[in-house]
Amino acid sequence: MELLPQELAKTLPKLYEQEEKGEEAIVHLKFFDPCSQWTWFVLEYDPVDQIFFGLVRGHEIELGYFSLKGLQDYKGPLKIGIERDCWFKPKPLSEIKQSLGAHFDL
């Protein structure tokens, strides 16, 4: 699976475009590790450096930056890579936080 087809990359907001929206910023994509709880929710993307900004659920739930290359290169213990949730529908960050039980301020 191609994690980020060009057509999809072109639709993502650039880094800092949603900064003023707070929890009403729209999460556009969801990536996940099928062998763990790790999940990456994409808010913004820099196509030049191929860096995302979004919510990451791993050992902690936090906002941060992560790279397309890092997601593409990762292979878990079963040698399965990261996948994109093709059924994910864009929604406000507040809905994602609520579904994860995340409590933090932006």
PDB file of C-alpha atoms in Angstrom:
ATOM      1  CA  MET A   1       0.000   0.000   0.000  1.00  0.00           C
ATOM      2  CA  GLU A   2       1.248   3.452  -0.882  1.00  0.00           C
ATOM      3  CA  LEU A   3       0.950   5.413   2.354  1.00  0.00           C
ATOM      4  CA  LEU A   4       0.603   8.827   0.760  1.00  0.00           C
ATOM      5  CA  PRO A   5      -0.316   8.991  -2.933  1.00  0.00           C
ATOM      6  CA  GLN A   6       0.496  12.335  -4.588  1.00  0.00           C
ATOM      7  CA  GLU A   7      -3.187  13.107  -5.174  1.00  0.00           C
ATOM      8  CA  LEU A   8      -3.868  12.719  -1.455  1.00  0.00           C
ATOM      9  CA  ALA A   9      -0.764  14.676  -0.398  1.00  0.00           C
ATOM     10  CA  LYS A  10      -1.955  17.660  -2.441  1.00  0.00           C
ATOM     11  CA  THR A  11      -5.167  17.859  -0.400  1.00  0.00           C
ATOM     12  CA  LEU A  12      -3.468  18.140   3.016  1.00  0.00           C
ATOM     13  CA  PRO A  13      -3.092  21.513   4.742  1.00  0.00           C
ATOM     14  CA  LYS A  14       0.490  22.782   4.913  1.00  0.00           C
ATOM     15  CA  LEU A  15       2.271  22.954   8.257  1.00  0.00           C
ATOM     16  CA  TYR A  16       0.825  25.681  10.527  1.00  0.00           C
ATOM     17  CA  GLU A  17      -2.260  26.294   8.324  1.00  0.00           C
ATOM     18  CA  GLN A  18      -4.610  24.997  11.028  1.00  0.00           C
ATOM     19  CA  GLU A  19      -2.647  26.357  13.993  1.00  0.00           C
ATOM     20  CA  GLU A  20      -5.308  28.888  14.993  1.00  0.00           C
ATOM     21  CA  LYS A  21      -8.158  26.363  14.862  1.00  0.00           C
ATOM     22  CA  GLY A  22      -7.185  24.528  18.052  1.00  0.00           C
ATOM     23  CA  GLU A  23      -9.314  21.467  18.646  1.00  0.00           C
ATOM     24  CA  GLU A  24     -11.464  22.307  15.635  1.00  0.00           C
ATOM     25  CA  ALA A  25      -8.512  21.617  13.313  1.00  0.00           C
ATOM     26  CA  ILE A  26      -9.413  18.820  10.930  1.00  0.00           C
ATOM     27  CA  VAL A  27      -7.663  15.460  11.098  1.00  0.00           C
ATOM     28  CA  HIS A  28      -7.317  14.320   7.478  1.00  0.00           C
ATOM     29  CA  LEU A  29      -5.584  10.938   7.613  1.00  0.00           C
ATOM     30  CA  LYS A  30      -5.023   8.044   9.955  1.00  0.00           C
ATOM     31  CA  PHE A  31      -2.019   5.717   9.829  1.00  0.00           C
ATOM     32  CA  PHE A  32      -1.691   2.696  12.105  1.00  0.00           C
ATOM     33  CA  ASP A  33       0.556  -0.200  13.013  1.00  0.00           C
ATOM     34  CA  PRO A  34      -1.558  -3.352  12.648  1.00  0.00           C
ATOM     35  CA  CYS A  35       0.592  -5.109  15.275  1.00  0.00           C
ATOM     36  CA  SER A  36       0.334  -2.510  18.047  1.00  0.00           C
ATOM     37  CA  GLN A  37      -1.729   0.378  19.382  1.00  0.00           C
ATOM     38  CA  TRP A  38       0.430   2.991  17.616  1.00  0.00           C
ATOM     39  CA  THR A  39      -1.693   5.354  15.537  1.00  0.00           C
ATOM     40  CA  TRP A  40      -0.858   8.627  13.766  1.00  0.00           C
ATOM     41  CA  PHE A  41      -3.596  11.176  12.987  1.00  0.00           C
ATOM     42  CA  VAL A  42      -2.519  13.752  10.385  1.00  0.00           C
ATOM     43  CA  LEU A  43      -3.462  17.413  10.737  1.00  0.00           C
ATOM     44  CA  GLU A  44      -0.872  19.039   8.428  1.00  0.00           C
ATOM     45  CA  TYR A  45       1.916  18.112   6.026  1.00  0.00           C
ATOM     46  CA  ASP A  46       5.079  19.642   4.569  1.00  0.00           C
ATOM     47  CA  PRO A  47       5.500  18.096   1.097  1.00  0.00           C
ATOM     48  CA  VAL A  48       9.082  19.364   0.716  1.00  0.00           C
ATOM     49  CA  ASP A  49      10.480  17.767   3.879  1.00  0.00           C
ATOM     50  CA  GLN A  50       7.769  15.084   3.995  1.00  0.00           C
ATOM     51  CA  ILE A  51       6.963  15.858   7.631  1.00  0.00           C
ATOM     52  CA  PHE A  52       3.523  15.540   9.215  1.00  0.00           C
ATOM     53  CA  PHE A  53       2.095  17.256  12.264  1.00  0.00           C
ATOM     54  CA  GLY A  54      -0.641  15.502  14.170  1.00  0.00           C
ATOM     55  CA  LEU A  55      -1.799  13.473  17.111  1.00  0.00           C
ATOM     56  CA  VAL A  56       0.202  10.350  17.909  1.00  0.00           C
ATOM     57  CA  ARG A  57      -1.069   7.526  20.086  1.00  0.00           C
ATOM     58  CA  GLY A  58       1.826   5.354  21.194  1.00  0.00           C
ATOM     59  CA  HIS A  59       3.243   5.042  24.687  1.00  0.00           C
ATOM     60  CA  GLU A  60       1.585   8.425  25.288  1.00  0.00           C
ATOM     61  CA  ILE A  61      -1.032  10.444  23.426  1.00  0.00           C
ATOM     62  CA  GLU A  62       0.552  13.663  22.241  1.00  0.00           C
ATOM     63  CA  LEU A  63       0.766  16.179  19.432  1.00  0.00           C
ATOM     64  CA  GLY A  64       3.976  16.130  17.442  1.00  0.00           C
ATOM     65  CA  TYR A  65       5.860  15.794  14.190  1.00  0.00           C
ATOM     66  CA  PHE A  66       6.559  12.543  12.352  1.00  0.00           C
ATOM     67  CA  SER A  67       8.039  11.745   8.956  1.00  0.00           C
ATOM     68  CA  LEU A  68       6.621   9.936   5.971  1.00  0.00           C
ATOM     69  CA  LYS A  69       9.953   8.138   5.560  1.00  0.00           C
ATOM     70  CA  GLY A  70       9.832   6.925   9.167  1.00  0.00           C
ATOM     71  CA  LEU A  71       6.373   5.473   8.607  1.00  0.00           C
ATOM     72  CA  GLN A  72       7.394   3.917   5.287  1.00  0.00           C
ATOM     73  CA  ASP A  73      10.584   2.356   6.661  1.00  0.00           C
ATOM     74  CA  TYR A  74       9.105   0.842   9.822  1.00  0.00           C
ATOM     75  CA  LYS A  75       8.574  -2.916   9.931  1.00  0.00           C
ATOM     76  CA  GLY A  76       7.245  -4.418  13.150  1.00  0.00           C
ATOM     77  CA  PRO A  77       8.118  -7.756  14.719  1.00  0.00           C
ATOM     78  CA  LEU A  78       6.019  -9.583  12.138  1.00  0.00           C
ATOM     79  CA  LYS A  79       7.654  -7.571   9.315  1.00  0.00           C
ATOM     80  CA  ILE A  80       4.370  -5.785   8.654  1.00  0.00           C
ATOM     81  CA  GLY A  81       4.579  -2.088   7.874  1.00  0.00           C
ATOM     82  CA  ILE A  82       2.433   0.887   8.762  1.00  0.00           C
ATOM     83  CA  GLU A  83      -0.887   1.157   6.938  1.00  0.00           C
ATOM     84  CA  ARG A  84      -3.235   3.989   6.040  1.00  0.00           C
ATOM     85  CA  ASP A  85      -6.839   3.623   7.175  1.00  0.00           C
ATOM     86  CA  CYS A  86      -8.625   3.931   3.821  1.00  0.00           C
ATOM     87  CA  TRP A  87     -12.014   4.148   5.559  1.00  0.00           C
ATOM     88  CA  PHE A  88     -11.083   7.062   7.820  1.00  0.00           C
ATOM     89  CA  LYS A  89     -13.245  10.173   7.323  1.00  0.00           C
ATOM     90  CA  PRO A  90     -11.837  13.631   8.171  1.00  0.00           C
ATOM     91  CA  LYS A  91     -13.093  14.963  11.495  1.00  0.00           C
ATOM     92  CA  PRO A  92     -12.200  17.596  14.097  1.00  0.00           C
ATOM     93  CA  LEU A  93      -9.301  16.884  16.438  1.00  0.00           C
ATOM     94  CA  SER A  94     -11.736  17.224  19.374  1.00  0.00           C
ATOM     95  CA  GLU A  95     -13.575  14.083  18.181  1.00  0.00           C
ATOM     96  CA  ILE A  96     -10.335  12.101  17.921  1.00  0.00           C
ATOM     97  CA  LYS A  97      -9.237  13.212  21.392  1.00  0.00           C
ATOM     98  CA  GLN A  98     -12.604  12.253  22.838  1.00  0.00           C
ATOM     99  CA  SER A  99     -12.539   8.810  21.207  1.00  0.00           C
ATOM    100  CA  LEU A 100      -9.062   8.166  22.663  1.00  0.00           C
ATOM    101  CA  GLY A 101      -9.882   9.600  26.085  1.00  0.00           C
ATOM    102  CA  ALA A 102      -7.051  12.114  25.641  1.00  0.00           C
ATOM    103  CA  HIS A 103      -6.913  15.049  28.047  1.00  0.00           C
ATOM    104  CA  PHE A 104      -4.538  17.873  27.160  1.00  0.00           C
ATOM    105  CA  ASP A 105      -4.749  21.451  26.008  1.00  0.00           C
ATOM    106  CA  LEU A 106      -3.488  22.786  22.698  1.00  0.00           C
TER     107      LEU A 106
END
